PDB file of C-alpha atoms in Angstrom:
ATOM      1  CA  MET K  28     118.165 134.644  90.903  1.00 52.00           C
ATOM      2  CA  ASN K  29     116.513 131.775  88.815  1.00 74.00           C
ATOM      3  CA  THR K  30     120.516 131.134  87.367  1.00 88.00           C
ATOM      4  CA  LEU K  31     122.811 128.320  87.265  1.00 92.00           C
ATOM      5  CA  ALA K  32     125.878 131.109  87.394  1.00 93.00           C
ATOM      6  CA  ASN K  33     124.601 132.276  90.965  1.00 93.00           C
ATOM      7  CA  VAL K  34     124.475 128.930  92.059  1.00 94.00           C
ATOM      8  CA  LEU K  35     127.952 128.177  91.690  1.00 95.00           C
ATOM      9  CA  LYS K  36     128.854 131.479  92.824  1.00 94.00           C
ATOM     10  CA  ALA K  37     127.646 130.347  96.486  1.00 95.00           C
ATOM     11  CA  VAL K  38     128.346 127.163  96.761  1.00 96.00           C
ATOM     12  CA  GLN K  39     132.280 128.607  95.593  1.00 96.00           C
ATOM     13  CA  SER K  40     131.998 130.709  97.375  1.00 94.00           C
ATOM     14  CA  ARG K  41     131.907 128.646 100.995  1.00 96.00           C
ATOM     15  CA  ARG K  42     133.289 125.598 102.091  1.00 96.00           C
ATOM     16  CA  ARG K  43     130.887 123.099 104.466  1.00 97.00           C
ATOM     17  CA  TRP K  44     127.459 122.304 102.846  1.00 97.00           C
ATOM     18  CA  VAL K  45     124.576 120.073 104.366  1.00 97.00           C
ATOM     19  CA  VAL K  46     123.028 118.721 100.640  1.00 97.00           C
ATOM     20  CA  THR K  47     119.636 117.510 101.662  1.00 96.00           C
ATOM     21  CA  SER K  48     115.493 117.298 100.268  1.00 95.00           C
ATOM     22  CA  HIS K  49     112.155 116.333 101.256  1.00 92.00           C
ATOM     23  CA  ALA K  50     111.239 113.908 103.915  1.00 89.00           C
ATOM     24  CA  ARG K  51     110.212 110.557 102.487  1.00 88.00           C
ATOM     25  CA  PRO K  52     112.174 110.411  99.909  1.00 92.00           C
ATOM     26  CA  ASP K  53     111.912 109.300  96.521  1.00 90.00           C
ATOM     27  CA  GLY K  54     114.834 107.485  93.688  1.00 92.00           C
ATOM     28  CA  ASP K  55     115.307 111.690  92.409  1.00 92.00           C
ATOM     29  CA  ALA K  56     115.667 112.756  96.151  1.00 94.00           C
ATOM     30  CA  VAL K  57     118.154 110.297  96.849  1.00 96.00           C
ATOM     31  CA  GLY K  58     120.198 110.175  93.580  1.00 96.00           C
ATOM     32  CA  SER K  59     120.171 112.671  93.185  1.00 97.00           C
ATOM     33  CA  VAL K  60     121.673 114.921  97.395  1.00 97.00           C
ATOM     34  CA  LEU K  61     124.154 111.708  96.995  1.00 98.00           C
ATOM     35  CA  GLY K  62     125.796 112.757  93.165  1.00 97.00           C
ATOM     36  CA  CYS K  63     125.151 116.812  94.071  1.00 97.00           C
ATOM     37  CA  ALA K  64     127.698 116.116  97.792  1.00 97.00           C
ATOM     38  CA  GLN K  65     130.024 114.078  95.103  1.00 97.00           C
ATOM     39  CA  ILE K  66     130.630 116.610  93.287  1.00 98.00           C
ATOM     40  CA  LEU K  67     130.327 119.183  95.554  1.00 98.00           C
ATOM     41  CA  ARG K  68     133.546 117.487  97.214  1.00 98.00           C
ATOM     42  CA  ALA K  69     135.988 117.071  94.008  1.00 97.00           C
ATOM     43  CA  MET K  70     135.057 121.037  93.917  1.00 97.00           C
ATOM     44  CA  GLY K  71     137.398 120.712  97.001  1.00 97.00           C
ATOM     45  CA  LYS K  72     133.986 121.906  99.591  1.00 97.00           C
ATOM     46  CA  HIS K  73     133.147 119.393 102.441  1.00 97.00           C
ATOM     47  CA  ALA K  74     129.302 118.045 102.503  1.00 97.00           C
ATOM     48  CA  ASP K  75     127.669 115.827 104.433  1.00 97.00           C
ATOM     49  CA  VAL K  76     124.222 113.839 103.014  1.00 97.00           C
ATOM     50  CA  PHE K  77     120.743 114.709 105.447  1.00 96.00           C
ATOM     51  CA  LEU K  78     117.867 112.157 104.276  1.00 95.00           C
ATOM     52  CA  GLY K  79     115.204 113.188 107.024  1.00 92.00           C
ATOM     53  CA  ASP K  80     113.492 109.727 107.131  1.00 90.00           C
ATOM     54  CA  GLY K  81     116.195 107.936 106.318  1.00 91.00           C
ATOM     55  CA  VAL K  82     117.349 105.731 103.003  1.00 92.00           C
ATOM     56  CA  PRO K  83     114.517 103.362 101.307  1.00 90.00           C
ATOM     57  CA  PHE K  84     115.344  99.876 100.993  1.00 88.00           C
ATOM     58  CA  ILE K  85     115.986  99.462  97.407  1.00 91.00           C
ATOM     59  CA  TYR K  86     118.698 103.087  97.358  1.00 94.00           C
ATOM     60  CA  ARG K  87     120.510 101.730 100.382  1.00 93.00           C
ATOM     61  CA  GLY K  88     122.905  99.975  97.718  1.00 93.00           C
ATOM     62  CA  LEU K  89     123.736 103.486  95.747  1.00 96.00           C
ATOM     63  CA  PRO K  90     127.436 104.810  96.592  1.00 96.00           C
ATOM     64  CA  GLY K  91     126.935 106.344  99.338  1.00 96.00           C
ATOM     65  CA  ALA K  92     124.159 105.918 100.647  1.00 95.00           C
ATOM     66  CA  GLU K  93     125.756 104.158 104.102  1.00 95.00           C
ATOM     67  CA  ASP K  94     126.655 107.317 104.813  1.00 94.00           C
ATOM     68  CA  ILE K  95     123.708 109.615 104.645  1.00 96.00           C
ATOM     69  CA  ARG K  96     122.556 110.855 108.364  1.00 95.00           C
ATOM     70  CA  THR K  97     118.582 111.413 109.758  1.00 93.00           C
ATOM     71  CA  GLY K  98     119.720 114.924 111.490  1.00 81.00           C
ATOM     72  CA  PRO K  99     119.282 117.319 113.767  1.00 91.00           C
ATOM     73  CA  VAL K 100     122.082 119.561 111.562  1.00 92.00           C
ATOM     74  CA  SER K 101     124.416 121.497 113.720  1.00 91.00           C
ATOM     75  CA  THR K 102     123.806 124.825 112.066  1.00 91.00           C
ATOM     76  CA  ALA K 103     127.147 125.680 113.629  1.00 92.00           C
ATOM     77  CA  LEU K 104     129.474 123.074 111.868  1.00 95.00           C
ATOM     78  CA  TYR K 105     128.459 124.314 108.092  1.00 96.00           C
ATOM     79  CA  ASP K 106     128.336 127.243 106.293  1.00 95.00           C
ATOM     80  CA  GLY K 107     124.645 126.390 103.856  1.00 95.00           C
ATOM     81  CA  ALA K 108     122.509 123.395 102.479  1.00 96.00           C
ATOM     82  CA  VAL K 109     121.640 122.077  99.386  1.00 97.00           C
ATOM     83  CA  ILE K 110     118.604 121.191  99.332  1.00 96.00           C
ATOM     84  CA  LEU K 111     117.343 119.202  96.432  1.00 95.00           C
ATOM     85  CA  GLU K 112     113.524 119.022  94.636  1.00 91.00           C
ATOM     86  CA  CYS K 113     111.555 120.133  97.922  1.00 90.00           C
ATOM     87  CA  ASP K 114     109.356 122.703  97.961  1.00 85.00           C
ATOM     88  CA  SER K 115     110.792 124.697 101.804  1.00 87.00           C
ATOM     89  CA  LEU K 116     113.057 124.045 104.571  1.00 89.00           C
ATOM     90  CA  GLU K 117     109.605 121.976 106.806  1.00 89.00           C
ATOM     91  CA  ARG K 118     109.742 119.810 103.934  1.00 88.00           C
ATOM     92  CA  THR K 119     113.403 118.501 104.819  1.00 91.00           C
ATOM     93  CA  HIS K 120     112.199 117.554 108.633  1.00 90.00           C
ATOM     94  CA  LEU K 121     115.651 118.409 109.672  1.00 91.00           C
ATOM     95  CA  LYS K 122     116.305 120.724 111.809  1.00 91.00           C
ATOM     96  CA  GLY K 123     118.669 123.362 112.333  1.00 89.00           C
ATOM     97  CA  LEU K 124     118.948 124.359 108.408  1.00 90.00           C
ATOM     98  CA  ALA K 125     116.772 127.435 109.016  1.00 88.00           C
ATOM     99  CA  GLY K 126     119.446 129.059 110.318  1.00 86.00           C
ATOM    100  CA  LEU K 127     122.112 128.639 107.430  1.00 93.00           C
ATOM    101  CA  PHE K 128     122.545 130.244 103.810  1.00 95.00           C
ATOM    102  CA  SER K 129     120.126 127.945 101.690  1.00 95.00           C
ATOM    103  CA  ILE K 130     120.298 126.731  97.779  1.00 95.00           C
ATOM    104  CA  ASN K 131     117.006 125.333  96.627  1.00 95.00           C
ATOM    105  CA  ILE K 132     117.309 123.404  93.740  1.00 94.00           C
ATOM    106  CA  ASP K 133     113.876 122.054  92.039  1.00 92.00           C
ATOM    107  CA  HIS K 134     112.020 121.008  88.872  1.00 86.00           C
ATOM    108  CA  HIS K 135     108.903 120.495  89.676  1.00 78.00           C
ATOM    109  CA  ALA K 136     106.166 123.307  88.000  1.00 71.00           C
ATOM    110  CA  THR K 137     104.890 123.926  91.327  1.00 71.00           C
ATOM    111  CA  ALA K 138     108.128 124.394  93.013  1.00 74.00           C
ATOM    112  CA  ALA K 139     108.750 127.851  95.200  1.00 80.00           C
ATOM    113  CA  GLU K 140     111.063 129.851  95.955  1.00 86.00           C
ATOM    114  CA  TYR K 141     112.364 130.830  99.803  1.00 90.00           C
ATOM    115  CA  ALA K 142     116.315 130.170  99.486  1.00 91.00           C
ATOM    116  CA  ASP K 143     118.654 132.914  99.281  1.00 92.00           C
ATOM    117  CA  VAL K 144     119.789 130.786  95.600  1.00 94.00           C
ATOM    118  CA  ASN K 145     116.730 129.581  94.029  1.00 93.00           C
ATOM    119  CA  TYR K 146     117.457 127.991  91.208  1.00 93.00           C
ATOM    120  CA  VAL K 147     114.176 126.060  89.031  1.00 90.00           C
ATOM    121  CA  ILE K 148     113.887 124.062  85.426  1.00 88.00           C
ATOM    122  CA  PRO K 149     110.831 122.551  85.022  1.00 86.00           C
ATOM    123  CA  ASP K 150     111.680 121.395  81.994  1.00 82.00           C
ATOM    124  CA  ALA K 151     113.975 119.841  83.863  1.00 85.00           C
ATOM    125  CA  ALA K 152     113.058 115.266  83.991  1.00 86.00           C
ATOM    126  CA  ALA K 153     114.522 115.255  87.257  1.00 89.00           C
ATOM    127  CA  ALA K 154     116.298 117.022  89.887  1.00 92.00           C
ATOM    128  CA  ALA K 155     119.265 114.877  88.687  1.00 95.00           C
ATOM    129  CA  GLU K 156     119.442 116.700  85.435  1.00 94.00           C
ATOM    130  CA  LEU K 157     120.085 120.417  87.245  1.00 95.00           C
ATOM    131  CA  VAL K 158     123.305 118.142  89.909  1.00 96.00           C
ATOM    132  CA  LEU K 159     124.549 117.070  86.165  1.00 96.00           C
ATOM    133  CA  ARG K 160     124.454 120.998  84.797  1.00 96.00           C
ATOM    134  CA  LEU K 161     126.213 121.469  87.850  1.00 96.00           C
ATOM    135  CA  ALA K 162     129.058 119.267  87.620  1.00 97.00           C
ATOM    136  CA  ARG K 163     129.489 121.335  84.245  1.00 96.00           C
ATOM    137  CA  ALA K 164     129.762 124.347  85.202  1.00 96.00           C
ATOM    138  CA  ALA K 165     131.984 123.790  87.878  1.00 97.00           C
ATOM    139  CA  SER K 166     133.762 121.386  85.833  1.00 97.00           C
ATOM    140  CA  VAL K 167     133.140 118.509  87.283  1.00 97.00           C
ATOM    141  CA  ALA K 168     134.601 115.011  85.688  1.00 97.00           C
ATOM    142  CA  ILE K 169     130.660 112.492  86.164  1.00 97.00           C
ATOM    143  CA  THR K 170     132.778 109.196  87.777  1.00 98.00           C
ATOM    144  CA  PRO K 171     130.885 106.073  87.753  1.00 98.00           C
ATOM    145  CA  ASP K 172     129.504 106.549  90.861  1.00 98.00           C
ATOM    146  CA  ILE K 173     127.525 110.314  90.145  1.00 98.00           C
ATOM    147  CA  ALA K 174     126.689 108.053  86.985  1.00 98.00           C
ATOM    148  CA  THR K 175     125.319 105.584  88.684  1.00 98.00           C
ATOM    149  CA  CYS K 176     123.032 107.679  91.599  1.00 97.00           C
ATOM    150  CA  LEU K 177     121.959 110.368  89.351  1.00 97.00           C
ATOM    151  CA  TYR K 178     120.739 107.791  86.427  1.00 97.00           C
ATOM    152  CA  THR K 179     118.788 105.881  88.653  1.00 97.00           C
ATOM    153  CA  ALA K 180     117.213 109.677  89.914  1.00 95.00           C
ATOM    154  CA  VAL K 181     116.390 109.948  86.468  1.00 94.00           C
ATOM    155  CA  LEU K 182     114.851 106.113  85.883  1.00 94.00           C
ATOM    156  CA  THR K 183     112.858 106.025  88.841  1.00 92.00           C
ATOM    157  CA  ASP K 184     111.008 110.078  88.882  1.00 89.00           C
ATOM    158  CA  THR K 185     109.678 109.518  84.839  1.00 88.00           C
ATOM    159  CA  GLY K 186     108.490 106.500  85.590  1.00 83.00           C
ATOM    160  CA  SER K 187     111.088 104.285  83.937  1.00 88.00           C
ATOM    161  CA  PHE K 188     111.074 106.122  81.271  1.00 89.00           C
ATOM    162  CA  CYS K 189     107.388 106.261  80.975  1.00 81.00           C
ATOM    163  CA  TYR K 190     105.944 109.642  82.010  1.00 74.00           C
ATOM    164  CA  SER K 191     104.538 111.994  79.264  1.00 69.00           C
ATOM    165  CA  GLY K 192     107.701 114.335  80.521  1.00 75.00           C
ATOM    166  CA  THR K 193     110.722 112.488  78.989  1.00 83.00           C
ATOM    167  CA  ASN K 194     111.903 113.125  75.780  1.00 88.00           C
ATOM    168  CA  ALA K 195     115.396 112.381  73.731  1.00 91.00           C
ATOM    169  CA  SER K 196     117.147 115.334  76.627  1.00 92.00           C
ATOM    170  CA  THR K 197     115.813 112.140  78.848  1.00 92.00           C
ATOM    171  CA  PHE K 198     117.443 109.363  76.988  1.00 95.00           C
ATOM    172  CA  ALA K 199     120.195 111.444  76.144  1.00 95.00           C
ATOM    173  CA  PHE K 200     121.044 112.366  79.186  1.00 95.00           C
ATOM    174  CA  ALA K 201     120.761 108.366  80.490  1.00 96.00           C
ATOM    175  CA  ARG K 202     122.760 107.992  77.533  1.00 97.00           C
ATOM    176  CA  LYS K 203     125.486 110.038  79.243  1.00 97.00           C
ATOM    177  CA  MET K 204     125.509 108.429  82.437  1.00 97.00           C
ATOM    178  CA  VAL K 205     125.762 105.292  81.364  1.00 97.00           C
ATOM    179  CA  LEU K 206     128.857 106.090  79.084  1.00 98.00           C
ATOM    180  CA  ALA K 207     129.814 107.640  82.505  1.00 97.00           C
ATOM    181  CA  GLY K 208     129.753 104.177  83.943  1.00 97.00           C
ATOM    182  CA  ALA K 209     126.315 103.625  85.136  1.00 97.00           C
ATOM    183  CA  ASN K 210     124.963  99.776  85.186  1.00 97.00           C
ATOM    184  CA  PRO K 211     121.326 100.098  83.679  1.00 96.00           C
ATOM    185  CA  ALA K 212     121.112  96.453  84.923  1.00 95.00           C
ATOM    186  CA  SER K 213     122.368  96.252  88.134  1.00 95.00           C
ATOM    187  CA  VAL K 214     120.420  99.527  88.761  1.00 96.00           C
ATOM    188  CA  ALA K 215     117.196  98.366  87.140  1.00 94.00           C
ATOM    189  CA  GLN K 216     118.022  94.877  89.681  1.00 93.00           C
ATOM    190  CA  GLN K 217     118.298  97.007  92.544  1.00 92.00           C
ATOM    191  CA  VAL K 218     115.334  99.280  92.388  1.00 91.00           C
ATOM    192  CA  TYR K 219     112.420  96.919  90.774  1.00 90.00           C
ATOM    193  CA  PHE K 220     114.122  93.428  91.886  1.00 91.00           C
ATOM    194  CA  SER K 221     114.814  94.161  95.399  1.00 89.00           C
ATOM    195  CA  ASN K 222     112.093  94.637  97.462  1.00 89.00           C
ATOM    196  CA  PRO K 223     111.406  94.290 101.466  1.00 91.00           C
ATOM    197  CA  ALA K 224     108.742  90.777 101.452  1.00 94.00           C
ATOM    198  CA  SER K 225     107.009  93.440 103.843  1.00 95.00           C
ATOM    199  CA  LYS K 226     106.287  95.930 100.639  1.00 94.00           C
ATOM    200  CA  MET K 227     104.958  92.644  98.574  1.00 95.00           C
ATOM    201  CA  HIS K 228     102.650  91.801 101.714  1.00 96.00           C
ATOM    202  CA  LEU K 229     101.228  95.389 101.338  1.00 97.00           C
ATOM    203  CA  LEU K 230     100.975  95.600  97.703  1.00 97.00           C
ATOM    204  CA  GLY K 231      98.402  92.373  98.242  1.00 97.00           C
ATOM    205  CA  ARG K 232      96.198  94.305 100.777  1.00 97.00           C
ATOM    206  CA  ALA K 233      96.235  97.560  98.850  1.00 97.00           C
ATOM    207  CA  LEU K 234      94.927  96.010  95.122  1.00 97.00           C
ATOM    208  CA  SER K 235      92.373  93.604  97.577  1.00 97.00           C
ATOM    209  CA  ASN K 236      91.103  97.317  97.802  1.00 96.00           C
ATOM    210  CA  LEU K 237      91.164  98.362  94.402  1.00 97.00           C
ATOM    211  CA  ARG K 238      88.573 100.074  92.056  1.00 97.00           C
ATOM    212  CA  CYS K 239      87.499 100.988  88.740  1.00 96.00           C
ATOM    213  CA  GLN K 240      84.743 102.982  87.473  1.00 94.00           C
ATOM    214  CA  GLY K 241      85.439 104.726  84.076  1.00 93.00           C
ATOM    215  CA  ARG K 242      88.774 106.433  83.306  1.00 95.00           C
ATOM    216  CA  ILE K 243      89.396 106.051  87.206  1.00 97.00           C
ATOM    217  CA  SER K 244      91.335 104.044  89.479  1.00 98.00           C
ATOM    218  CA  TRP K 245      92.079 104.423  93.278  1.00 98.00           C
ATOM    219  CA  MET K 246      92.631 102.055  96.504  1.00 98.00           C
ATOM    220  CA  HIS K 247      93.703 102.339  99.432  1.00 97.00           C
ATOM    221  CA  VAL K 248      95.837 100.778 102.541  1.00 97.00           C
ATOM    222  CA  SER K 249      95.118 101.600 106.534  1.00 96.00           C
ATOM    223  CA  GLU K 250      97.184 101.665 109.676  1.00 96.00           C
ATOM    224  CA  ALA K 251      95.990  98.254 110.696  1.00 96.00           C
ATOM    225  CA  ASP K 252      97.573  97.195 106.234  1.00 97.00           C
ATOM    226  CA  MET K 253     100.851  98.289 107.414  1.00 96.00           C
ATOM    227  CA  ARG K 254     100.754  97.036 110.800  1.00 96.00           C
ATOM    228  CA  GLY K 255      99.413  93.430 109.241  1.00 96.00           C
ATOM    229  CA  SER K 256     102.143  93.357 106.527  1.00 96.00           C
ATOM    230  CA  GLY K 257     105.203  94.686 108.543  1.00 95.00           C
ATOM    231  CA  ALA K 258     105.560  97.424 106.403  1.00 94.00           C
ATOM    232  CA  THR K 259     106.696 101.225 106.603  1.00 90.00           C
ATOM    233  CA  GLU K 260     105.684 104.465 105.356  1.00 87.00           C
ATOM    234  CA  GLN K 261     108.673 103.536 102.839  1.00 85.00           C
ATOM    235  CA  ASP K 262     107.196 100.369 101.458  1.00 91.00           C
ATOM    236  CA  CYS K 263     104.481 102.536 100.005  1.00 92.00           C
ATOM    237  CA  GLU K 264     106.805 104.006  97.422  1.00 87.00           C
ATOM    238  CA  GLY K 265     105.269 103.276  93.869  1.00 88.00           C
ATOM    239  CA  LEU K 266     101.987 101.380  94.837  1.00 93.00           C
ATOM    240  CA  VAL K 267     100.403 103.988  93.114  1.00 94.00           C
ATOM    241  CA  ASN K 268     102.052 102.774  89.949  1.00 91.00           C
ATOM    242  CA  TRP K 269      99.981  99.600  90.018  1.00 94.00           C
ATOM    243  CA  ALA K 270      95.897 100.606  89.535  1.00 95.00           C
ATOM    244  CA  LEU K 271      98.073 103.153  86.943  1.00 94.00           C
ATOM    245  CA  GLY K 272      98.820 100.479  84.483  1.00 91.00           C
ATOM    246  CA  ILE K 273      94.996  99.512  84.185  1.00 95.00           C
ATOM    247  CA  HIS K 274      94.110  99.405  80.744  1.00 95.00           C
ATOM    248  CA  GLY K 275      92.034 102.678  79.444  1.00 94.00           C
ATOM    249  CA  VAL K 276      92.884 104.367  82.762  1.00 96.00           C
ATOM    250  CA  GLU K 277      93.878 107.280  82.258  1.00 95.00           C
ATOM    251  CA  ALA K 278      93.935 108.401  86.489  1.00 96.00           C
ATOM    252  CA  THR K 279      95.195 106.915  89.521  1.00 97.00           C
ATOM    253  CA  ALA K 280      95.154 107.735  93.200  1.00 97.00           C
ATOM    254  CA  PHE K 281      96.417 105.491  96.219  1.00 98.00           C
ATOM    255  CA  PHE K 282      95.427 106.731  99.450  1.00 98.00           C
ATOM    256  CA  ARG K 283      97.148 105.706 102.372  1.00 97.00           C
ATOM    257  CA  GLU K 284      95.496 106.568 106.398  1.00 96.00           C
ATOM    258  CA  ILE K 285      98.569 108.445 108.267  1.00 94.00           C
ATOM    259  CA  PRO K 286      98.273 108.894 112.016  1.00 92.00           C
ATOM    260  CA  GLY K 287      95.271 111.556 112.900  1.00 91.00           C
ATOM    261  CA  SER K 288      91.766 110.553 110.563  1.00 89.00           C
ATOM    262  CA  ARG K 289      94.274 111.957 107.594  1.00 96.00           C
ATOM    263  CA  TYR K 290      95.793 110.032 104.352  1.00 97.00           C
ATOM    264  CA  ARG K 291      98.595 111.023 102.090  1.00 96.00           C
ATOM    265  CA  VAL K 292      97.288 110.622  98.969  1.00 97.00           C
ATOM    266  CA  SER K 293      99.418 109.884  95.901  1.00 96.00           C
ATOM    267  CA  LEU K 294      98.198 110.778  92.100  1.00 96.00           C
ATOM    268  CA  ARG K 295      99.145 109.343  89.059  1.00 95.00           C
ATOM    269  CA  SER K 296      98.190 110.220  85.005  1.00 94.00           C
ATOM    270  CA  LYS K 297      98.892 109.167  81.938  1.00 91.00           C
ATOM    271  CA  GLY K 298      99.850 113.073  81.103  1.00 88.00           C
ATOM    272  CA  ARG K 299      95.433 114.071  79.886  1.00 89.00           C
ATOM    273  CA  ILE K 300      95.177 115.906  82.830  1.00 92.00           C
ATOM    274  CA  ASP K 301      98.326 117.279  85.364  1.00 93.00           C
ATOM    275  CA  VAL K 302      97.860 115.680  88.747  1.00 94.00           C
ATOM    276  CA  ALA K 303      99.819 118.419  90.141  1.00 91.00           C
ATOM    277  CA  ARG K 304      97.446 120.381  89.425  1.00 93.00           C
ATOM    278  CA  ILE K 305      95.221 119.026  91.632  1.00 96.00           C
ATOM    279  CA  ALA K 306      97.751 118.282  94.040  1.00 95.00           C
ATOM    280  CA  GLU K 307      97.904 122.126  94.378  1.00 93.00           C
ATOM    281  CA  THR K 308      94.342 122.568  96.118  1.00 95.00           C
ATOM    282  CA  PHE K 309      94.125 120.410  97.932  1.00 96.00           C
ATOM    283  CA  GLY K 310      98.229 121.971  99.819  1.00 92.00           C
ATOM    284  CA  GLY K 311     100.610 119.273  97.575  1.00 90.00           C
ATOM    285  CA  GLY K 312     102.469 119.537  94.370  1.00 85.00           C
ATOM    286  CA  GLY K 313     105.077 117.456  92.229  1.00 82.00           C
ATOM    287  CA  HIS K 314     104.679 116.797  88.375  1.00 82.00           C
ATOM    288  CA  PHE K 315     101.928 116.894  86.242  1.00 87.00           C
ATOM    289  CA  CYS K 316     101.915 113.648  85.833  1.00 87.00           C
ATOM    290  CA  ALA K 317     102.693 112.457  89.599  1.00 87.00           C
ATOM    291  CA  SER K 318     101.890 114.146  93.029  1.00 90.00           C
ATOM    292  CA  GLY K 319     101.182 114.244  96.207  1.00 92.00           C
ATOM    293  CA  HIS K 320      99.232 115.566  99.257  1.00 94.00           C
ATOM    294  CA  ALA K 321      97.603 115.201 102.451  1.00 95.00           C
ATOM    295  CA  ILE K 322      93.997 115.275 103.005  1.00 97.00           C
ATOM    296  CA  ASP K 323      91.774 115.187 106.206  1.00 96.00           C
ATOM    297  CA  GLY K 324      89.715 112.244 106.432  1.00 94.00           C
ATOM    298  CA  PRO K 325      87.855 110.464 106.887  1.00 96.00           C
ATOM    299  CA  TYR K 326      88.549 108.064 103.898  1.00 96.00           C
ATOM    300  CA  ALA K 327      84.966 108.216 102.076  1.00 96.00           C
ATOM    301  CA  ILE K 328      84.828 111.725 102.444  1.00 97.00           C
ATOM    302  CA  ALA K 329      88.767 112.213 101.950  1.00 97.00           C
ATOM    303  CA  SER K 330      88.186 109.840  98.734  1.00 97.00           C
ATOM    304  CA  SER K 331      85.498 111.662  97.336  1.00 97.00           C
ATOM    305  CA  ARG K 332      86.940 114.569  96.953  1.00 97.00           C
ATOM    306  CA  VAL K 333      89.931 113.657  95.421  1.00 97.00           C
ATOM    307  CA  LEU K 334      87.912 111.890  92.777  1.00 97.00           C
ATOM    308  CA  ASN K 335      85.516 114.339  91.682  1.00 96.00           C
ATOM    309  CA  ALA K 336      88.768 116.596  91.135  1.00 97.00           C
ATOM    310  CA  LEU K 337      90.413 113.629  88.491  1.00 97.00           C
ATOM    311  CA  ARG K 338      87.029 113.318  87.272  1.00 96.00           C
ATOM    312  CA  ARG K 339      86.422 117.130  86.795  1.00 95.00           C
ATOM    313  CA  ALA K 340      89.877 117.505  85.030  1.00 95.00           C
ATOM    314  CA  LEU K 341      88.883 114.163  83.032  1.00 93.00           C
ATOM    315  CA  LYS K 342      86.030 115.950  81.467  1.00 91.00           C
ATOM    316  CA  LEU K 343      87.493 119.360  81.045  1.00 89.00           C
ATOM    317  CA  SER K 344      90.162 117.482  79.384  1.00 85.00           C
ATOM    318  CA  ARG K 345      87.906 115.388  77.247  1.00 82.00           C
ATOM    319  CA  GLU K 346      85.510 119.111  76.622  1.00 79.00           C
ATOM    320  CA  GLN K 347      88.865 121.002  74.685  1.00 79.00           C
ATOM    321  CA  SER K 348      90.445 118.214  73.298  1.00 72.00           C
ATOM    322  CA  GLY K 349      86.834 117.631  71.490  1.00 70.00           C
ATOM    323  CA  THR K 350      86.455 113.549  71.654  1.00 60.00           C
ATOM    324  CA  GLY K 351      83.878 114.069  74.656  1.00 53.00           C
ATOM    325  CA  SER K 352      84.564 110.434  75.507  1.00 49.00           C
TER     326      SER K 352
END
């Protein structure tokens, strides 16, 4: 049932909705759930937003963010759940969803079709694009608040319009949101120039661990680094991009130590290799240029496995392109 018409029919036939996304939400997750909830309300539905890990600091200024709940979900109060860019119910980190009718809306190439209704469009730059399609199908006008949420989602999920999936349609989407009332300067100020000091301290520790070899870079932070900088899980978002910004580097990895001698790994690429495919081999997933997964430690073994996978992918890419460099 991979059609927008099925999504619209399911929404129209039920009244009370949970809107949610994955744990450790990024900008697309937060912006899309907030925009989607407002669209459902404009359709005459009751919609509550839940995010298992709450709202990251830099997105707390988005319209409606103050009303986001962290769960659990009381199944008796709702008729269904809209789950945005999330590959399973478990990854929401919310209890109570399993008993609800579910709609899965996703744009990841590695997306799984686990819900009652699945609307998966890998060509979309962000889940926000699919939310806009729902609004159009339901004849819902895009308000400035909705536009702000959806613009933020696309801005952040394209790496500020830097990832290879960015195209004319992406800019057309952004233009529509600006015309509908989103303020690009205001959004950029909130997302990029309103970080907590703890994130900057953590960045310093991460950069002190930065390593480069050929066309690959990587860095890591330990649990001690997290404690020493007063950082939270949310402060790790976006740090990987600093390692990707090095001239000549094609791919990078950021390792964040978590309890149990494990590491959460963020992978980024400038477009030469598909890091989503690499993440998938380790049980994760994501986009062609941005993905992630978890892996068992210790760090020396974990990093060696991931970096070797990146090296193999780059070598294969060179061989296929015939560059040999």
